[in-house]
Amino acid sequence: MQITYVHQHEFPLLGEVHSSILKSLMYFDLFRYPLTLPEIIRFASIPIHHLHIAEDALQQLEDNLMVYRFGEFWSLNSDYGNIERRQKGNRSAMKIWDKAIMRSKFIQRFPFVRSVNISGSLSKNYFDAEADFDFFIITQPNRLWLCRMLLTIYKKFFLLNSRKYFCINYFIDTESLEIPDKNIFTAIEIVTLKNMSGENLYNNFMQSNNWVKQYFPNYLPEKQMLPQKEKENVIKHHSEKLLQNKIGDRLDTVCYKITLYFWKRKFKNMTAIEFENNLRSRKHVSKHHPQGFQFKVLEGYKNRIHTFEQQHNVTLYNG
């Protein structure tokens, strides 16, 4: 295994490939989710052009008791329970997928929805009792908040506010496709999105967020299993036509102001920075992550790296 001794490091420095592989495993270890070899390469932070390079590095890490192999899976943890947990979650995701397609088609029928995408655990082919259907929705400009309000009203009154299969927590519009939060958490959420409708717009979104290549240079878009395209919804068409005017503009602004007012009251203990990061609310974006999950994960990832380095007396390459 490639180890370099550098005087300014407290511990010997691992090489780029080994460090990148370990960091991929560490991130997903936060979710107790072992990875396969193709997944490790996909989420590696440096280019890996040949399979054997990753295979050799993993074998060396295993020989040094830094990683563990269970069939096709690699893990930082010797607990086989994590393998069983992943396999069970993968099976559950397959079973629930038809329901996710139905929900996606339903959301697409709402006025001003232009693209529906699945994020969160289901986008990573995992689902369990604690998981939700997380939707990332792209709307027509200047109708985002009206669209969001209509979907929220449906959820509150027809689904009794249940978010299990209808978690609508991130909206952007077609003129604001670039995501400003450029970090490993956001990059993984973007590259694992499952596009359910609006394929051309999804492709534009991915192009607008090409910065993810800085985090995952080996990433290639998956072939999307799009649901069969439906005929144009007559109700949606006429609803939009009625509101493509100043009345629609005003309604969107009213929905924006009402939502922002209630969020500021409900989350009044948040600092301005916390509110901006977790509940970003502008005319072109609505982000509703009040638990600050992104930042908990980023902090956990940082701590996981530090713990590993202390445990194995090494320093991971951070070039």
mmCIF file of C-alpha atoms in Angstrom:
data_model
loop_
_atom_site.group_PDB
_atom_site.id
_atom_site.type_symbol
_atom_site.label_atom_id
_atom_site.label_comp_id
_atom_site.label_asym_id
_atom_site.label_seq_id
_atom_site.Cartn_x
_atom_site.Cartn_y
_atom_site.Cartn_z
ATOM 1 C CA MET A 1 0.000 0.000 0.000
ATOM 2 C CA GLN A 2 1.283 3.444 -0.952
ATOM 3 C CA ILE A 3 2.235 5.340 2.203
ATOM 4 C CA THR A 4 4.306 8.517 2.161
ATOM 5 C CA TYR A 5 6.001 9.893 5.239
ATOM 6 C CA VAL A 6 5.842 13.671 5.281
ATOM 7 C CA HIS A 7 7.309 15.505 8.249
ATOM 8 C CA GLN A 8 4.454 17.973 8.642
ATOM 9 C CA HIS A 9 1.919 15.184 9.068
ATOM 10 C CA GLU A 10 1.419 13.602 12.451
ATOM 11 C CA PHE A 11 0.783 10.221 10.795
ATOM 12 C CA PRO A 12 1.975 8.687 7.493
ATOM 13 C CA LEU A 13 0.098 9.967 4.446
ATOM 14 C CA LEU A 14 -1.974 7.534 2.375
ATOM 15 C CA GLY A 15 -1.924 7.852 -1.409
ATOM 16 C CA GLU A 16 -4.620 9.482 -3.528
ATOM 17 C CA VAL A 17 -6.386 6.307 -4.640
ATOM 18 C CA HIS A 18 -6.511 4.717 -1.199
ATOM 19 C CA SER A 19 -7.657 7.960 0.410
ATOM 20 C CA SER A 20 -10.345 8.577 -2.201
ATOM 21 C CA ILE A 21 -11.725 5.054 -1.823
ATOM 22 C CA LEU A 22 -11.779 5.360 1.950
ATOM 23 C CA LYS A 23 -13.576 8.704 1.803
ATOM 24 C CA SER A 24 -16.276 7.241 -0.440
ATOM 25 C CA LEU A 25 -16.804 4.430 2.044
ATOM 26 C CA MET A 26 -16.737 6.860 4.976
ATOM 27 C CA TYR A 27 -19.467 9.072 3.569
ATOM 28 C CA PHE A 28 -21.860 6.185 3.049
ATOM 29 C CA ASP A 29 -20.802 4.596 6.323
ATOM 30 C CA LEU A 30 -22.630 7.504 7.980
ATOM 31 C CA PHE A 31 -25.786 5.824 6.663
ATOM 32 C CA ARG A 32 -24.562 2.275 7.385
ATOM 33 C CA TYR A 33 -24.522 1.674 3.640
ATOM 34 C CA PRO A 34 -21.697 -0.537 2.257
ATOM 35 C CA LEU A 35 -20.718 0.010 -1.386
ATOM 36 C CA THR A 36 -19.982 -2.175 -4.388
ATOM 37 C CA LEU A 37 -16.814 -1.680 -6.444
ATOM 38 C CA PRO A 38 -18.595 0.262 -9.248
ATOM 39 C CA GLU A 39 -20.196 2.519 -6.624
ATOM 40 C CA ILE A 40 -16.850 3.166 -4.945
ATOM 41 C CA ILE A 41 -15.390 4.251 -8.286
ATOM 42 C CA ARG A 42 -18.454 6.330 -9.126
ATOM 43 C CA PHE A 43 -18.150 8.286 -5.874
ATOM 44 C CA ALA A 44 -14.354 8.530 -5.874
ATOM 45 C CA SER A 45 -12.931 12.046 -5.779
ATOM 46 C CA ILE A 46 -10.151 11.363 -8.320
ATOM 47 C CA PRO A 47 -10.242 9.853 -11.830
ATOM 48 C CA ILE A 48 -9.940 6.051 -11.773
ATOM 49 C CA HIS A 49 -9.659 4.834 -15.369
ATOM 50 C CA HIS A 50 -9.142 1.118 -14.787
ATOM 51 C CA LEU A 51 -11.057 -1.273 -12.561
ATOM 52 C CA HIS A 52 -7.927 -3.056 -11.373
ATOM 53 C CA ILE A 53 -6.559 0.162 -9.830
ATOM 54 C CA ALA A 54 -9.460 0.295 -7.385
ATOM 55 C CA GLU A 55 -9.415 -3.478 -6.890
ATOM 56 C CA ASP A 56 -5.712 -3.476 -5.996
ATOM 57 C CA ALA A 57 -6.142 -0.556 -3.598
ATOM 58 C CA LEU A 58 -9.108 -2.206 -1.882
ATOM 59 C CA GLN A 59 -7.168 -5.449 -1.496
ATOM 60 C CA GLN A 60 -4.280 -3.573 0.129
ATOM 61 C CA LEU A 61 -6.674 -1.757 2.457
ATOM 62 C CA GLU A 62 -8.291 -5.078 3.363
ATOM 63 C CA ASP A 63 -4.873 -6.625 4.049
ATOM 64 C CA ASN A 64 -4.236 -3.756 6.468
ATOM 65 C CA LEU A 65 -7.635 -4.287 8.163
ATOM 66 C CA MET A 66 -8.905 -0.868 7.093
ATOM 67 C CA VAL A 67 -11.840 -2.212 5.052
ATOM 68 C CA TYR A 68 -13.860 -5.422 5.011
ATOM 69 C CA ARG A 69 -15.250 -7.369 2.092
ATOM 70 C CA PHE A 70 -18.553 -9.241 2.108
ATOM 71 C CA GLY A 71 -19.124 -10.705 -1.356
ATOM 72 C CA GLU A 72 -19.698 -7.762 -3.718
ATOM 73 C CA PHE A 73 -19.837 -5.238 -0.874
ATOM 74 C CA TRP A 74 -17.065 -3.274 0.805
ATOM 75 C CA SER A 75 -17.406 -1.668 4.217
ATOM 76 C CA LEU A 76 -15.416 0.093 6.919
ATOM 77 C CA ASN A 77 -17.367 -1.945 9.424
ATOM 78 C CA SER A 78 -16.987 -5.649 10.135
ATOM 79 C CA ASP A 79 -20.662 -5.914 11.108
ATOM 80 C CA TYR A 80 -22.459 -8.104 8.547
ATOM 81 C CA GLY A 81 -25.711 -6.607 9.780
ATOM 82 C CA ASN A 82 -25.012 -3.557 7.612
ATOM 83 C CA ILE A 83 -24.913 -5.780 4.525
ATOM 84 C CA GLU A 84 -28.251 -7.346 5.435
ATOM 85 C CA ARG A 85 -29.692 -3.903 6.147
ATOM 86 C CA ARG A 86 -28.629 -2.606 2.728
ATOM 87 C CA GLN A 87 -29.958 -5.661 0.897
ATOM 88 C CA LYS A 88 -33.294 -5.406 2.684
ATOM 89 C CA GLY A 89 -33.483 -1.679 1.892
ATOM 90 C CA ASN A 90 -32.658 -2.324 -1.776
ATOM 91 C CA ARG A 91 -35.435 -4.916 -1.994
ATOM 92 C CA SER A 92 -37.899 -2.534 -0.347
ATOM 93 C CA ALA A 93 -36.971 0.197 -2.835
ATOM 94 C CA MET A 94 -37.711 -2.136 -5.743
ATOM 95 C CA LYS A 95 -41.082 -3.076 -4.256
ATOM 96 C CA ILE A 96 -42.104 0.536 -3.628
ATOM 97 C CA TRP A 97 -40.899 1.879 -6.986
ATOM 98 C CA ASP A 98 -44.250 1.570 -8.767
ATOM 99 C CA LYS A 99 -45.812 3.716 -6.055
ATOM 100 C CA ALA A 100 -43.068 6.299 -6.537
ATOM 101 C CA ILE A 101 -43.846 6.380 -10.265
ATOM 102 C CA MET A 102 -47.542 6.944 -9.542
ATOM 103 C CA ARG A 103 -46.764 9.769 -7.104
ATOM 104 C CA SER A 104 -44.406 11.373 -9.609
ATOM 105 C CA LYS A 105 -47.000 11.252 -12.377
ATOM 106 C CA PHE A 106 -49.557 12.779 -10.028
ATOM 107 C CA ILE A 107 -47.261 15.679 -9.104
ATOM 108 C CA GLN A 108 -46.476 16.267 -12.780
ATOM 109 C CA ARG A 109 -50.199 16.907 -13.392
ATOM 110 C CA PHE A 110 -50.190 19.962 -11.114
ATOM 111 C CA PRO A 111 -50.121 23.380 -12.775
ATOM 112 C CA PHE A 112 -46.685 24.841 -13.526
ATOM 113 C CA VAL A 113 -44.725 21.657 -12.691
ATOM 114 C CA ARG A 114 -42.084 21.153 -15.384
ATOM 115 C CA SER A 115 -39.916 18.351 -13.996
ATOM 116 C CA VAL A 116 -40.310 15.856 -11.152
ATOM 117 C CA ASN A 117 -37.259 14.122 -9.681
ATOM 118 C CA ILE A 118 -36.779 11.758 -6.766
ATOM 119 C CA SER A 119 -34.000 12.486 -4.283
ATOM 120 C CA GLY A 120 -33.111 11.193 -0.813
ATOM 121 C CA SER A 121 -32.702 7.530 0.080
ATOM 122 C CA LEU A 122 -35.010 6.196 -2.642
ATOM 123 C CA SER A 123 -32.843 7.851 -5.299
ATOM 124 C CA LYS A 124 -30.021 5.676 -3.978
ATOM 125 C CA ASN A 125 -32.187 2.562 -4.352
ATOM 126 C CA TYR A 126 -32.832 2.281 -0.621
ATOM 127 C CA PHE A 127 -36.083 2.464 1.346
ATOM 128 C CA ASP A 128 -37.037 1.549 4.903
ATOM 129 C CA ALA A 129 -39.625 2.399 7.562
ATOM 130 C CA GLU A 130 -38.002 5.771 8.277
ATOM 131 C CA ALA A 131 -37.588 6.847 4.643
ATOM 132 C CA ASP A 132 -39.810 9.236 2.673
ATOM 133 C CA PHE A 133 -40.521 9.889 -0.971
ATOM 134 C CA ASP A 134 -38.428 13.054 -1.372
ATOM 135 C CA PHE A 135 -39.279 15.097 -4.448
ATOM 136 C CA PHE A 136 -37.125 17.713 -6.151
ATOM 137 C CA ILE A 137 -39.412 19.763 -8.384
ATOM 138 C CA ILE A 138 -38.649 22.257 -11.145
ATOM 139 C CA THR A 139 -41.384 24.758 -11.976
ATOM 140 C CA GLN A 140 -42.220 27.504 -14.412
ATOM 141 C CA PRO A 141 -40.634 30.842 -13.436
ATOM 142 C CA ASN A 142 -42.795 33.156 -11.309
ATOM 143 C CA ARG A 143 -45.164 30.316 -10.444
ATOM 144 C CA LEU A 144 -42.988 28.343 -8.028
ATOM 145 C CA TRP A 145 -44.773 29.445 -4.862
ATOM 146 C CA LEU A 146 -48.242 29.090 -6.342
ATOM 147 C CA CYS A 147 -47.303 25.592 -7.487
ATOM 148 C CA ARG A 148 -45.883 24.772 -4.069
ATOM 149 C CA MET A 149 -48.986 26.073 -2.319
ATOM 150 C CA LEU A 150 -51.277 23.903 -4.453
ATOM 151 C CA LEU A 151 -49.210 20.797 -3.694
ATOM 152 C CA THR A 152 -49.081 21.685 0.014
ATOM 153 C CA ILE A 153 -52.861 22.137 0.177
ATOM 154 C CA TYR A 154 -53.307 18.719 -1.407
ATOM 155 C CA LYS A 155 -50.902 17.146 1.090
ATOM 156 C CA LYS A 156 -52.535 18.774 4.118
ATOM 157 C CA PHE A 157 -56.153 18.074 3.244
ATOM 158 C CA PHE A 158 -56.050 14.864 1.233
ATOM 159 C CA LEU A 159 -53.013 13.150 2.758
ATOM 160 C CA LEU A 160 -53.624 14.519 6.276
ATOM 161 C CA ASN A 161 -50.221 16.225 6.073
ATOM 162 C CA SER A 162 -48.420 12.882 5.770
ATOM 163 C CA ARG A 163 -44.988 13.259 4.182
ATOM 164 C CA LYS A 164 -44.181 9.548 3.923
ATOM 165 C CA TYR A 165 -44.954 9.294 0.219
ATOM 166 C CA PHE A 166 -45.223 13.006 -0.568
ATOM 167 C CA CYS A 167 -42.269 14.976 0.802
ATOM 168 C CA ILE A 168 -42.032 18.109 -1.353
ATOM 169 C CA ASN A 169 -39.049 19.833 0.210
ATOM 170 C CA TYR A 170 -37.096 21.424 -2.655
ATOM 171 C CA PHE A 171 -38.327 23.562 -5.558
ATOM 172 C CA ILE A 172 -36.432 25.594 -8.132
ATOM 173 C CA ASP A 173 -37.617 27.212 -11.349
ATOM 174 C CA THR A 174 -36.396 26.767 -14.902
ATOM 175 C CA GLU A 175 -34.404 30.012 -14.837
ATOM 176 C CA SER A 176 -32.440 29.170 -11.676
ATOM 177 C CA LEU A 177 -31.087 25.684 -12.263
ATOM 178 C CA GLU A 178 -27.692 26.020 -10.587
ATOM 179 C CA ILE A 179 -27.612 24.899 -6.939
ATOM 180 C CA PRO A 180 -25.483 27.271 -4.808
ATOM 181 C CA ASP A 181 -24.576 24.755 -2.062
ATOM 182 C CA LYS A 182 -21.440 23.273 -3.591
ATOM 183 C CA ASN A 183 -20.318 20.486 -1.263
ATOM 184 C CA ILE A 184 -20.124 16.697 -1.214
ATOM 185 C CA PHE A 185 -23.624 16.309 0.244
ATOM 186 C CA THR A 186 -25.266 18.360 -2.497
ATOM 187 C CA ALA A 187 -23.102 16.767 -5.183
ATOM 188 C CA ILE A 188 -24.222 13.269 -4.168
ATOM 189 C CA GLU A 189 -27.868 14.341 -4.073
ATOM 190 C CA ILE A 190 -27.549 15.758 -7.589
ATOM 191 C CA VAL A 191 -25.767 12.812 -9.220
ATOM 192 C CA THR A 192 -28.191 10.307 -7.667
ATOM 193 C CA LEU A 193 -31.399 12.117 -8.677
ATOM 194 C CA LYS A 194 -33.970 9.918 -10.400
ATOM 195 C CA ASN A 195 -35.608 11.893 -13.179
ATOM 196 C CA MET A 196 -39.300 11.027 -13.451
ATOM 197 C CA SER A 197 -40.544 13.695 -15.880
ATOM 198 C CA GLY A 198 -39.217 16.622 -17.887
ATOM 199 C CA GLU A 199 -36.165 14.819 -19.264
ATOM 200 C CA ASN A 200 -34.824 17.729 -21.337
ATOM 201 C CA LEU A 201 -35.100 20.079 -18.381
ATOM 202 C CA TYR A 202 -33.388 17.512 -16.160
ATOM 203 C CA ASN A 203 -30.512 17.371 -18.669
ATOM 204 C CA ASN A 204 -30.265 21.174 -18.577
ATOM 205 C CA PHE A 205 -30.225 21.019 -14.782
ATOM 206 C CA MET A 206 -27.365 18.524 -14.797
ATOM 207 C CA GLN A 207 -25.423 20.676 -17.255
ATOM 208 C CA SER A 208 -25.990 23.747 -15.068
ATOM 209 C CA ASN A 209 -24.545 21.815 -12.136
ATOM 210 C CA ASN A 210 -21.545 20.372 -13.925
ATOM 211 C CA TRP A 211 -19.471 21.465 -10.914
ATOM 212 C CA VAL A 212 -20.302 18.047 -9.407
ATOM 213 C CA LYS A 213 -17.521 16.691 -11.650
ATOM 214 C CA GLN A 214 -15.069 18.369 -9.285
ATOM 215 C CA TYR A 215 -16.296 15.983 -6.596
ATOM 216 C CA PHE A 216 -16.986 12.918 -8.742
ATOM 217 C CA PRO A 217 -14.881 12.933 -11.939
ATOM 218 C CA ASN A 218 -15.824 9.307 -12.712
ATOM 219 C CA TYR A 219 -19.534 10.041 -12.591
ATOM 220 C CA LEU A 220 -21.577 9.186 -15.667
ATOM 221 C CA PRO A 221 -25.328 9.844 -15.757
ATOM 222 C CA GLU A 222 -27.360 6.702 -15.226
ATOM 223 C CA LYS A 223 -29.788 5.668 -17.910
ATOM 224 C CA GLN A 224 -33.009 7.059 -16.501
ATOM 225 C CA MET A 225 -35.975 4.698 -16.324
ATOM 226 C CA LEU A 226 -38.579 7.333 -17.150
ATOM 227 C CA PRO A 227 -42.232 6.433 -16.695
ATOM 228 C CA GLN A 228 -44.232 6.279 -19.909
ATOM 229 C CA LYS A 229 -44.955 9.831 -21.022
ATOM 230 C CA GLU A 230 -48.564 10.808 -20.473
ATOM 231 C CA LYS A 231 -50.748 12.831 -22.795
ATOM 232 C CA GLU A 232 -51.097 16.511 -22.022
ATOM 233 C CA ASN A 233 -53.379 17.009 -19.044
ATOM 234 C CA VAL A 234 -56.347 19.137 -20.132
ATOM 235 C CA ILE A 235 -57.089 20.463 -16.628
ATOM 236 C CA LYS A 236 -53.444 21.442 -16.138
ATOM 237 C CA HIS A 237 -53.334 23.144 -19.520
ATOM 238 C CA HIS A 238 -56.440 25.257 -18.898
ATOM 239 C CA SER A 239 -55.464 26.049 -15.291
ATOM 240 C CA GLU A 240 -52.131 27.399 -16.456
ATOM 241 C CA LYS A 241 -53.738 29.346 -19.276
ATOM 242 C CA LEU A 242 -56.068 31.074 -16.802
ATOM 243 C CA LEU A 243 -53.128 32.154 -14.643
ATOM 244 C CA GLN A 244 -50.585 33.215 -17.270
ATOM 245 C CA ASN A 245 -51.247 36.852 -16.462
ATOM 246 C CA LYS A 246 -50.872 39.500 -13.752
ATOM 247 C CA ILE A 247 -53.360 37.659 -11.541
ATOM 248 C CA GLY A 248 -51.049 34.644 -11.584
ATOM 249 C CA ASP A 249 -48.088 36.898 -10.802
ATOM 250 C CA ARG A 250 -49.887 38.364 -7.797
ATOM 251 C CA LEU A 251 -51.050 34.984 -6.532
ATOM 252 C CA ASP A 252 -47.500 33.666 -6.692
ATOM 253 C CA THR A 253 -46.239 36.654 -4.705
ATOM 254 C CA VAL A 254 -49.018 36.227 -2.122
ATOM 255 C CA CYS A 255 -48.198 32.506 -1.720
ATOM 256 C CA TYR A 256 -44.533 33.399 -1.300
ATOM 257 C CA LYS A 257 -45.207 36.025 1.360
ATOM 258 C CA ILE A 258 -47.675 33.832 3.281
ATOM 259 C CA THR A 259 -45.294 30.868 3.358
ATOM 260 C CA LEU A 260 -42.316 32.991 4.345
ATOM 261 C CA TYR A 261 -44.341 34.668 7.114
ATOM 262 C CA PHE A 262 -45.369 31.341 8.676
ATOM 263 C CA TRP A 263 -41.881 29.864 8.361
ATOM 264 C CA LYS A 264 -40.313 32.851 10.068
ATOM 265 C CA ARG A 265 -42.816 32.525 12.907
ATOM 266 C CA LYS A 266 -42.442 28.761 13.186
ATOM 267 C CA PHE A 267 -38.640 28.804 13.040
ATOM 268 C CA LYS A 268 -38.058 32.085 14.862
ATOM 269 C CA ASN A 269 -35.230 30.562 16.914
ATOM 270 C CA MET A 270 -33.102 30.044 13.814
ATOM 271 C CA THR A 271 -30.352 32.532 13.086
ATOM 272 C CA ALA A 272 -30.459 34.362 9.751
ATOM 273 C CA ILE A 273 -27.669 32.123 8.440
ATOM 274 C CA GLU A 274 -29.442 28.932 9.560
ATOM 275 C CA PHE A 275 -32.681 30.106 7.972
ATOM 276 C CA GLU A 276 -30.936 30.886 4.689
ATOM 277 C CA ASN A 277 -29.157 27.528 4.588
ATOM 278 C CA ASN A 278 -32.073 25.344 5.692
ATOM 279 C CA LEU A 279 -35.137 27.285 4.536
ATOM 280 C CA ARG A 280 -33.877 29.237 1.549
ATOM 281 C CA SER A 281 -36.890 31.176 0.319
ATOM 282 C CA ARG A 282 -36.744 33.381 -2.736
ATOM 283 C CA LYS A 283 -38.984 33.824 -5.746
ATOM 284 C CA HIS A 284 -36.981 31.230 -7.675
ATOM 285 C CA VAL A 285 -36.234 28.684 -4.932
ATOM 286 C CA SER A 286 -37.911 26.999 -1.982
ATOM 287 C CA LYS A 287 -35.759 24.784 0.197
ATOM 288 C CA HIS A 288 -37.417 23.255 3.248
ATOM 289 C CA HIS A 289 -34.884 21.319 5.346
ATOM 290 C CA PRO A 290 -35.606 22.650 8.860
ATOM 291 C CA GLN A 291 -33.654 19.874 10.586
ATOM 292 C CA GLY A 292 -30.404 21.021 8.973
ATOM 293 C CA PHE A 293 -29.686 17.488 7.761
ATOM 294 C CA GLN A 294 -27.107 18.609 5.199
ATOM 295 C CA PHE A 295 -24.900 20.230 7.801
ATOM 296 C CA LYS A 296 -25.261 17.347 10.238
ATOM 297 C CA VAL A 297 -24.028 15.006 7.508
ATOM 298 C CA LEU A 298 -21.117 17.272 6.552
ATOM 299 C CA GLU A 299 -20.055 17.549 10.184
ATOM 300 C CA GLY A 300 -20.430 13.787 10.639
ATOM 301 C CA TYR A 301 -18.323 13.175 7.538
ATOM 302 C CA LYS A 302 -15.564 15.446 8.814
ATOM 303 C CA ASN A 303 -15.591 13.692 12.192
ATOM 304 C CA ARG A 304 -15.610 10.257 10.533
ATOM 305 C CA ILE A 305 -12.417 11.091 8.638
ATOM 306 C CA HIS A 306 -10.738 12.347 11.815
ATOM 307 C CA THR A 307 -11.786 9.248 13.788
ATOM 308 C CA PHE A 308 -10.477 6.920 11.066
ATOM 309 C CA GLU A 309 -7.128 8.706 10.929
ATOM 310 C CA GLN A 310 -6.738 8.466 14.694
ATOM 311 C CA GLN A 311 -7.834 4.829 14.766
ATOM 312 C CA HIS A 312 -5.398 3.695 12.053
ATOM 313 C CA ASN A 313 -2.593 6.212 12.641
ATOM 314 C CA VAL A 314 -2.703 7.535 9.078
ATOM 315 C CA THR A 315 -3.445 10.801 7.298
ATOM 316 C CA LEU A 316 -5.748 10.762 4.277
ATOM 317 C CA TYR A 317 -4.607 12.580 1.170
ATOM 318 C CA ASN A 318 -6.510 15.837 0.737
ATOM 319 C CA GLY A 319 -5.139 17.213 -2.519
#
